[in-house]
Coordinates of C-alpha atoms in Angstrom, one line a residue:
X216 CA -11.2 -17.1 -15.5
X217 CA -9.9 -15.0 -12.7
X218 CA -8.5 -17.2 -9.8
X219 CA -9.8 -16.2 -6.6
X220 CA -7.4 -16.0 -3.6
X221 CA -8.3 -15.9 0.2
X222 CA -6.0 -13.7 2.5
X223 CA -6.0 -14.3 6.0
X224 CA -4.0 -11.8 7.9
X225 CA -4.5 -10.1 11.3
X226 CA -2.6 -6.9 10.4
X227 CA -5.6 -4.6 8.7
X228 CA -2.9 -2.2 7.1
X229 CA -0.8 -5.2 5.8
X230 CA -4.0 -7.1 4.7
X231 CA -4.9 -4.2 2.8
X232 CA -1.4 -4.0 1.0
X233 CA -1.9 -7.8 0.3
X234 CA -5.4 -7.3 -1.4
X235 CA -4.5 -4.2 -3.3
X236 CA -1.3 -5.9 -4.5
X237 CA -3.2 -9.1 -5.7
X238 CA -5.8 -7.2 -7.3
X239 CA -3.6 -5.2 -9.1
X240 CA -2.2 -8.6 -10.8
X241 CA -5.6 -9.6 -11.7
X242 CA -6.8 -12.1 -8.9
X243 CA -10.4 -11.9 -7.2
X244 CA -9.3 -11.7 -3.7
X245 CA -11.4 -12.2 -0.4
X246 CA -9.7 -11.5 2.8
X247 CA -10.2 -12.2 6.3
X248 CA -8.9 -10.9 9.6
X249 CA -8.4 -14.5 11.4
X250 CA -8.3 -18.0 10.6
X251 CA -12.0 -18.5 12.0
X252 CA -13.3 -15.9 9.6
X253 CA -11.0 -17.8 6.7
X254 CA -12.7 -21.0 7.2
X255 CA -16.1 -19.4 7.0
X256 CA -15.0 -17.8 3.8
X257 CA -13.9 -21.1 2.4
X258 CA -17.2 -22.7 3.4
X259 CA -19.3 -19.7 1.9
X260 CA -17.2 -19.4 -1.5
X261 CA -16.6 -23.1 -2.1
X262 CA -13.2 -24.5 -3.6
X263 CA -12.7 -21.8 -6.0
X264 CA -9.5 -20.5 -4.3
X265 CA -6.2 -20.9 -5.8
X266 CA -4.1 -22.9 -3.3
X267 CA -0.9 -21.5 -2.0
X268 CA 0.8 -20.8 1.5
X269 CA 3.0 -18.1 2.3

């Protein structure tokens, strides 16, 4: 089962690099440009995310 990760990053280029890197490692990545959108993504996709904070 592929782990789902939510990346919240307001800098578009940094967000894109993070998403591409994580996808290359086999993760299913969903991204958000801010915390508000990130919370909505969690509500939409449920608790399927791997939990880790950088």
